[in-house]
Coordinates of C-alpha atoms in Angstrom, one line a residue:
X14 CA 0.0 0.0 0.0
X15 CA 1.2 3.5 -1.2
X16 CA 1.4 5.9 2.1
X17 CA -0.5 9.3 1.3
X18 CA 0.6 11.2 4.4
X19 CA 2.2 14.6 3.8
X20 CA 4.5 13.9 6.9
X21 CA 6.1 10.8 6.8
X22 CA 8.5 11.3 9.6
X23 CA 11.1 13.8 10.9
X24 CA 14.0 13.6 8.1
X25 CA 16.3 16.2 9.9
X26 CA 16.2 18.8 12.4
X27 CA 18.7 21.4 12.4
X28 CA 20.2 23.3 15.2
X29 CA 22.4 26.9 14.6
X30 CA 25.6 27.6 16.2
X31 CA 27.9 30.2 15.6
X32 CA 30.7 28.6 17.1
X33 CA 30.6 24.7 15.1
X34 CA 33.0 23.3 16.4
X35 CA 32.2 24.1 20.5
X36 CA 28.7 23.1 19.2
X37 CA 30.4 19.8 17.8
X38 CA 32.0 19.5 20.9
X39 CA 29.0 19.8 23.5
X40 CA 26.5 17.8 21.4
X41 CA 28.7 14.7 21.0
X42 CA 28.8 15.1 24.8
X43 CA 25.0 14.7 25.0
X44 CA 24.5 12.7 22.1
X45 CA 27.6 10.5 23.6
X46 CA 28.8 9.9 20.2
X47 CA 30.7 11.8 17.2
X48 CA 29.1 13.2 14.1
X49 CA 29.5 10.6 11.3
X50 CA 29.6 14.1 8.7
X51 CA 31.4 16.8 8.8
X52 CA 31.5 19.8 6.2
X53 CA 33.5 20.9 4.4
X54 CA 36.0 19.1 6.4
X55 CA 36.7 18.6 10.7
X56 CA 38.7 21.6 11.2
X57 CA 36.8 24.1 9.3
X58 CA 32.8 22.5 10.1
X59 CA 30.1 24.7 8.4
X60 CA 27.8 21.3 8.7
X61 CA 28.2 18.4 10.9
X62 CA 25.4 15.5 10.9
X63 CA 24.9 13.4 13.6
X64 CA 22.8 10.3 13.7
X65 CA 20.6 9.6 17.1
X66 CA 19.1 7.7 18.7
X67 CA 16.5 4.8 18.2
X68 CA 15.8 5.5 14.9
X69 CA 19.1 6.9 14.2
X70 CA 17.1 10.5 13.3
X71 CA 19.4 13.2 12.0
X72 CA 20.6 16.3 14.1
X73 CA 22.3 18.8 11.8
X74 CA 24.4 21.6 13.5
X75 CA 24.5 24.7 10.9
X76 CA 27.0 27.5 10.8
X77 CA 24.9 30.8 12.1
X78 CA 25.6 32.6 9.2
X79 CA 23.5 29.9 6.6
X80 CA 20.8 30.7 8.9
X81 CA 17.8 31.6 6.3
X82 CA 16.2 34.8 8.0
X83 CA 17.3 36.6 11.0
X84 CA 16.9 35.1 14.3
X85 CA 14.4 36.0 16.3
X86 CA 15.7 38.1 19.7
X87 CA 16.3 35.2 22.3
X88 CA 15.2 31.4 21.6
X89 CA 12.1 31.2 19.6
X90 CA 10.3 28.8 16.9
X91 CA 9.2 25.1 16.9
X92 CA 10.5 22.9 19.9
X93 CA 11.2 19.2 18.8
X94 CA 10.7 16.8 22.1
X95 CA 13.2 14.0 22.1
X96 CA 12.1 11.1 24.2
X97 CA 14.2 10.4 27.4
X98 CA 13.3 7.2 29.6
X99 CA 14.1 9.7 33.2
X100 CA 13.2 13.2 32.4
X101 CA 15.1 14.3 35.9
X102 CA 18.0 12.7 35.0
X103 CA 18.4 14.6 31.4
X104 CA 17.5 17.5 32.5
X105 CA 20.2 17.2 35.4
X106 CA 22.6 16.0 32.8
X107 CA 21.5 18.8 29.9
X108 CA 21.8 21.8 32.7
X109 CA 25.5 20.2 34.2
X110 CA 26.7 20.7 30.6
X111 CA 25.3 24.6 30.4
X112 CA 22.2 24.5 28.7
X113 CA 19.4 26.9 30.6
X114 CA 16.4 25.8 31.9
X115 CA 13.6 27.1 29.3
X116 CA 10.6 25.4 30.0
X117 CA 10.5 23.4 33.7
X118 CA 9.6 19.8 34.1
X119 CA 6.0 19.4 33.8
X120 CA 3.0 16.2 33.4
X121 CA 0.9 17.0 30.4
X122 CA -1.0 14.1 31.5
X123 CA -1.0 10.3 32.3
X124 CA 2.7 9.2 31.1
X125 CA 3.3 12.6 29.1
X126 CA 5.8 15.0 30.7
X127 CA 8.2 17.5 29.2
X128 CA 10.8 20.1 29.6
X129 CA 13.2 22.1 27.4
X130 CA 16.5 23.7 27.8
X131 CA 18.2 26.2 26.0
X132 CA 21.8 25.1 24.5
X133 CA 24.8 26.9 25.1
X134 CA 24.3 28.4 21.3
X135 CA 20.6 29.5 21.4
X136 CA 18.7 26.5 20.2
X137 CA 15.5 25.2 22.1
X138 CA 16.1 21.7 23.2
X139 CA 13.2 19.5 23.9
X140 CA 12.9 16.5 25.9
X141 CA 9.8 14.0 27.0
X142 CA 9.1 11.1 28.3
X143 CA 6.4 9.8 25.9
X144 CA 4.4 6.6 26.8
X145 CA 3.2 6.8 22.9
X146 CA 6.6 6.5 21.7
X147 CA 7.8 3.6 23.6
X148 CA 4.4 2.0 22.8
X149 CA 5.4 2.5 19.0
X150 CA 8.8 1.6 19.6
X151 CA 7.6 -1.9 21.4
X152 CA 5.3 -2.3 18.3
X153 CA 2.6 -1.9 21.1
X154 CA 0.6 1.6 19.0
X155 CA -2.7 2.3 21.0
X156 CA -4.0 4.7 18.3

């Protein structure tokens, strides 16, 4: 059967960074792994790919400067929720490594809770625990 969705799933989220390679640096701390791309090469990185976790989703980390329209003042836009299995314990981690607290920890409801930090380079950094997406993951979908 031919799919007909619009949105098939998340392809690539990018994150901006004026400073690539600190950004390089501090994500492959959280991420607790090394970009498998690097561009146009590792000591000059306009673009660095990353490939995490369970279904190996991309992370891009963009030079500031390809940035399509000014940035908004401060952190703004969409925030992309990456599911955590102990919300505490990323958070800790996230805020340990310099990220600012953006949005506190917080039940949206019955196995639903989120919070969101603020990297060290301006990006919004989302993260959930999601009963939904470990029932997906476990093949388990109660939709």
């Amino acid at each position: 059967m031919e799919s007909t969705a619009l949105l098939r799933g998340m392809a690539n989220v990018s994150y901006w960074a004026d400073d690539v390679k600190e950004a390089r640096r501090w994500y492959s701390e959280v991420f607790g792994l090394s970009p498998y791309f690097q561009r146009p090469d590792a000591e000059n990185p306009a673009y660095i790919e990353f490939r995490v976790g369970d279904y190996r989703h991309e992370v891009g980390i963009v030079d500031s400067k390809y940035r399509p329209r000014p940035s908004a003042e401060g952190p703004a836009g969409a925030i992309l929720y990456w599911h955590v299995d102990d919300i505490r314990q990323a958070m800790d981690r996230l805020l340990a490594l310099g990220a600012k607290e953006y949005d506190p920890i917080t039940e949206r409801g019955p196995g639903f809770v989120t919070a969101a930090v603020v990297d060290p380079f301006g990006n919004i950094l989302g993260i959930m625990y999601n009963r939904h997406y470990l029932d997906i993951l476990s093949g388990e979908s109660r939709d």
